[in-house]
Tab-separated table of C-alpha atoms in Angstrom:
chain	number	residue	atom	x	y	z
A	1	MET	CA	-4.153	-6.431	9.878
A	2	ALA	CA	-5.671	-3.317	8.293
A	3	ILE	CA	-3.743	-0.551	6.483
A	4	ASP	CA	-5.025	2.875	6.026
A	5	PRO	CA	-8.690	2.479	6.858
A	6	PHE	CA	-10.707	5.090	5.025
A	7	SER	CA	-13.631	7.379	5.890
A	8	LYS	CA	-17.002	7.992	4.241
A	9	GLU	CA	-15.671	11.408	3.439
A	10	SER	CA	-13.721	9.654	0.562
A	11	GLY	CA	-17.140	8.960	-1.064
A	12	LEU	CA	-17.052	5.078	-0.355
A	13	THR	CA	-18.549	3.206	2.403
A	14	PRO	CA	-15.952	1.989	5.016
A	15	PRO	CA	-16.276	-1.487	5.701
A	16	ARG	CA	-16.509	-2.618	9.311
A	17	PHE	CA	-14.393	-5.527	10.336
A	18	GLU	CA	-12.182	-7.019	12.931
A	19	ALA	CA	-8.175	-6.508	13.065
A	20	HIS	CA	-5.377	-7.392	15.405
A	21	ALA	CA	-3.556	-4.346	14.138
A	22	VAL	CA	-3.992	-1.248	11.993
A	23	LEU	CA	-1.119	0.625	10.370
A	24	VAL	CA	-1.797	4.282	9.354
A	25	THR	CA	0.887	5.846	6.754
A	26	HIS	CA	-0.152	9.234	7.456
A	27	ASP	CA	-2.642	11.512	9.522
A	28	HIS	CA	-5.329	12.080	6.909
A	29	GLU	CA	-9.190	11.306	7.306
A	30	ASN	CA	-9.062	8.882	4.194
A	31	HIS	CA	-6.197	6.864	5.904
A	32	ASN	CA	-6.833	6.908	9.584
A	33	ASN	CA	-10.421	5.728	10.211
A	34	ILE	CA	-9.408	3.478	13.001
A	35	GLU	CA	-12.811	3.884	14.527
A	36	THR	CA	-14.189	1.333	11.833
A	37	LEU	CA	-12.178	-1.419	13.237
A	38	SER	CA	-12.746	-3.697	16.312
A	39	ALA	CA	-10.389	-5.967	18.072
A	40	LYS	CA	-9.955	-9.577	16.723
A	41	GLY	CA	-10.599	-11.859	19.457
A	42	GLU	CA	-9.486	-10.248	23.090
A	43	GLY	CA	-7.778	-7.162	23.759
A	44	VAL	CA	-7.486	-3.946	21.608
A	45	VAL	CA	-6.357	-3.029	18.064
A	46	PHE	CA	-2.494	-2.560	17.990
A	47	LYS	CA	-2.008	0.735	16.288
A	48	ILE	CA	1.166	1.600	14.344
A	49	THR	CA	1.141	5.328	13.135
A	50	GLY	CA	4.810	5.973	12.021
A	51	PRO	CA	8.313	5.008	11.637
A	52	GLY	CA	9.920	2.432	13.776
A	53	GLU	CA	10.107	-1.359	14.462
A	54	TYR	CA	7.127	-3.227	15.947
A	55	GLU	CA	6.190	-6.847	16.467
A	56	PHE	CA	3.181	-8.467	17.410
A	57	LYS	CA	1.763	-12.057	16.976
A	58	GLY	CA	4.809	-13.244	15.208
A	59	ILE	CA	4.671	-10.391	12.720
A	60	LEU	CA	7.542	-7.902	12.242
A	61	VAL	CA	6.835	-4.569	10.933
A	62	ARG	CA	9.239	-1.776	10.185
A	63	GLY	CA	8.148	1.830	9.215
A	64	PHE	CA	10.285	4.136	7.252
A	65	TRP	CA	9.511	7.715	6.602
A	66	SER	CA	9.175	9.042	2.978
A	67	PHE	CA	7.675	12.068	1.568
A	68	HIS	CA	4.076	12.464	0.410
A	69	ASP	CA	5.139	14.694	-2.428
A	70	SER	CA	7.890	15.298	-4.835
A	71	LYS	CA	8.789	18.369	-3.267
A	72	ASN	CA	10.622	16.970	-0.007
A	73	GLY	CA	7.246	17.138	1.948
A	74	LYS	CA	6.822	20.872	1.328
A	75	GLN	CA	3.297	20.464	0.144
A	76	LYS	CA	2.025	17.339	1.851
A	77	GLY	CA	4.422	16.302	4.613
A	78	LYS	CA	5.495	12.894	5.412
A	79	ASN	CA	4.344	9.349	4.581
A	80	THR	CA	5.224	6.120	6.301
A	81	ILE	CA	6.398	3.193	4.243
A	82	TYR	CA	5.753	-0.172	5.885
A	83	ILE	CA	7.642	-3.271	5.456
A	84	ILE	CA	5.912	-6.298	6.771
A	85	GLU	CA	7.494	-9.768	7.306
A	86	TRP	CA	5.067	-12.333	8.064
A	87	GLU	CA	4.920	-16.383	7.470
A	88	GLY	CA	8.204	-16.037	5.523
A	89	MET	CA	7.139	-13.359	3.176
A	90	LYS	CA	7.999	-9.727	2.715
A	91	LEU	CA	5.202	-7.234	2.125
A	92	ALA	CA	5.854	-3.595	1.395
A	93	HIS	CA	3.255	-0.932	1.485
A	94	LEU	CA	4.251	2.360	0.051
A	95	GLY	CA	1.351	4.449	1.471
A	96	ASP	CA	0.927	7.734	-0.186
A	97	TYR	CA	4.462	7.711	-1.505
A	98	GLY	CA	5.189	10.788	-3.599
A	99	GLU	CA	8.722	10.909	-4.427
A	100	GLU	CA	9.937	10.115	-7.815
A	101	THR	CA	13.042	8.106	-6.800
A	102	LEU	CA	13.704	5.765	-4.022
A	103	ARG	CA	16.266	6.950	-1.485
A	104	SER	CA	19.122	4.513	-0.971
A	105	GLU	CA	17.922	3.604	2.652
A	106	ILE	CA	14.585	2.693	1.382
A	107	GLN	CA	15.634	0.762	-1.400
A	108	GLU	CA	17.959	-1.193	0.794
A	109	ALA	CA	15.143	-1.788	3.225
A	110	LEU	CA	12.742	-2.873	0.554
A	111	GLY	CA	15.057	-5.218	-1.171
A	112	THR	CA	12.893	-7.466	-3.326
A	113	PRO	CA	9.524	-7.859	-1.466
A	114	ASP	CA	7.104	-10.592	-2.369
A	115	ILE	CA	4.278	-8.202	-2.526
A	116	LEU	CA	4.397	-4.584	-3.230
A	117	PHE	CA	1.202	-2.243	-2.565
A	118	LEU	CA	1.943	0.683	-4.864
A	119	PRO	CA	-0.017	3.928	-5.349
A	120	VAL	CA	-0.493	4.425	-9.196
A	121	GLY	CA	-3.212	7.095	-9.375
A	122	GLY	CA	-1.366	10.357	-9.183
A	123	GLY	CA	-3.114	13.240	-7.446
A	124	ASP	CA	-1.253	13.465	-4.144
A	125	THR	CA	0.921	10.526	-5.036
A	126	ILE	CA	2.971	9.201	-7.760
A	127	ASP	CA	1.296	8.667	-11.125
A	128	GLY	CA	1.334	5.416	-13.259
A	129	GLU	CA	4.414	6.401	-15.201
A	130	VAL	CA	6.705	6.872	-12.170
A	131	ALA	CA	4.745	3.821	-10.492
A	132	ALA	CA	5.796	1.806	-13.292
A	133	LYS	CA	9.452	3.043	-13.158
A	134	LEU	CA	9.463	2.040	-9.448
A	135	ALA	CA	7.841	-1.316	-9.932
A	136	ASN	CA	10.496	-2.233	-12.396
A	137	GLN	CA	13.260	-1.079	-9.933
A	138	ILE	CA	11.949	-2.799	-7.148
A	139	GLU	CA	11.033	-6.207	-8.899
A	140	PRO	CA	8.453	-7.495	-6.465
A	141	ARG	CA	6.752	-10.991	-7.196
A	142	VAL	CA	3.409	-9.360	-7.017
A	143	ILE	CA	2.324	-5.980	-7.379
A	144	ILE	CA	-1.062	-4.825	-6.008
A	145	PRO	CA	-1.862	-1.268	-7.294
A	146	MET	CA	-3.671	1.039	-5.005
A	147	HIS	CA	-4.824	4.674	-4.726
A	148	TYR	CA	-6.367	5.035	-8.075
A	149	LYS	CA	-9.813	6.250	-9.319
A	150	ILE	CA	-12.806	3.670	-8.702
A	151	SER	CA	-16.571	4.568	-8.898
A	152	GLY	CA	-17.988	6.715	-6.070
A	153	LEU	CA	-14.292	8.092	-5.033
A	154	ARG	CA	-14.193	11.726	-4.556
A	155	ALA	CA	-10.442	12.315	-5.053
A	156	LYS	CA	-9.362	13.283	-8.410
A	157	LEU	CA	-7.050	10.318	-9.640
A	158	ASP	CA	-6.048	8.481	-12.768
A	159	GLY	CA	-7.417	5.047	-13.393
A	160	VAL	CA	-5.410	2.054	-12.880
A	161	GLU	CA	-5.181	1.785	-16.751
A	162	VAL	CA	-2.509	4.476	-16.948
A	163	PHE	CA	-0.040	2.386	-14.783
A	164	MET	CA	-1.120	-0.917	-16.621
A	165	LYS	CA	-0.419	0.593	-20.112
A	166	GLU	CA	3.177	1.726	-18.637
A	167	MET	CA	3.688	-1.654	-17.440
A	168	GLY	CA	2.604	-3.036	-20.878
A	169	GLU	CA	0.280	-5.405	-18.951
A	170	LYS	CA	-3.392	-6.408	-18.732
A	171	ALA	CA	-5.226	-8.048	-16.049
A	172	GLU	CA	-8.739	-8.691	-15.166
A	173	PRO	CA	-9.906	-7.613	-11.520
A	174	GLU	CA	-10.000	-10.542	-9.095
A	175	GLU	CA	-12.642	-11.105	-6.527
A	176	LYS	CA	-10.042	-11.816	-3.882
A	177	PHE	CA	-6.247	-12.571	-3.571
A	178	THR	CA	-5.205	-15.037	-0.839
A	179	ILE	CA	-1.502	-14.319	0.303
A	180	LYS	CA	0.402	-17.600	0.880
A	181	LYS	CA	3.946	-18.031	0.041
A	182	SER	CA	3.481	-21.259	-1.771
A	183	GLY	CA	1.082	-19.426	-4.171
A	184	LEU	CA	3.357	-16.554	-5.023
A	185	PRO	CA	4.832	-16.500	-8.406
A	186	ASN	CA	8.379	-16.900	-9.349
A	187	ALA	CA	10.578	-13.764	-9.263
A	188	GLU	CA	10.922	-13.859	-13.155
A	189	ASP	CA	6.994	-14.296	-13.490
A	190	SER	CA	5.894	-11.339	-11.647
A	191	LYS	CA	2.052	-10.765	-11.336
A	192	ILE	CA	0.032	-7.561	-11.141
A	193	VAL	CA	-3.200	-8.239	-8.965
A	194	ILE	CA	-6.163	-5.853	-9.410
A	195	LEU	CA	-8.771	-6.360	-6.933
A	196	LYS	CA	-12.395	-5.996	-7.876
A	197	THR	CA	-14.074	-2.997	-6.023
A	198	PRO	CA	-17.553	-3.283	-4.386
């Protein structure tokens, strides 16, 4: 599964890979470059581009609309939050979430996810300070920060360090993170995983 495949206009080289499905949180060239994907196995890539409930290959995906900015979408429009239930785990991907608080229906749908993909770099989304407040409110087992400044990226964003400082945490970038229910930390021992960039 791929989520928000980016384009070369981002300043980064998009990877080419196979996927059964692609989720797009909002229609922007740095999030909807579906052409870089090819179908894994036979068939076509299953495309999910907005709110609703979807199921494929035993994976349940629920999409909920949110705002891309803190002005009720007046500046950047809407964004889709995806909650993915797979192999007994719940993953939540906030996309380009821009609201400073969680609406009650979103909070209820999120519950306590096993893994939370959280934007932290500011710009068109929440910054490190707001992201830390939301992370502490949601209390996932694993937080994977995203949408922050890395070498080569053209977008003007803060680095992940701002979020880490707000969380009072330090973490070394990891080469890869394998998602398995048996490998998740206990709820009390939540972990922040920073993935190494190419």
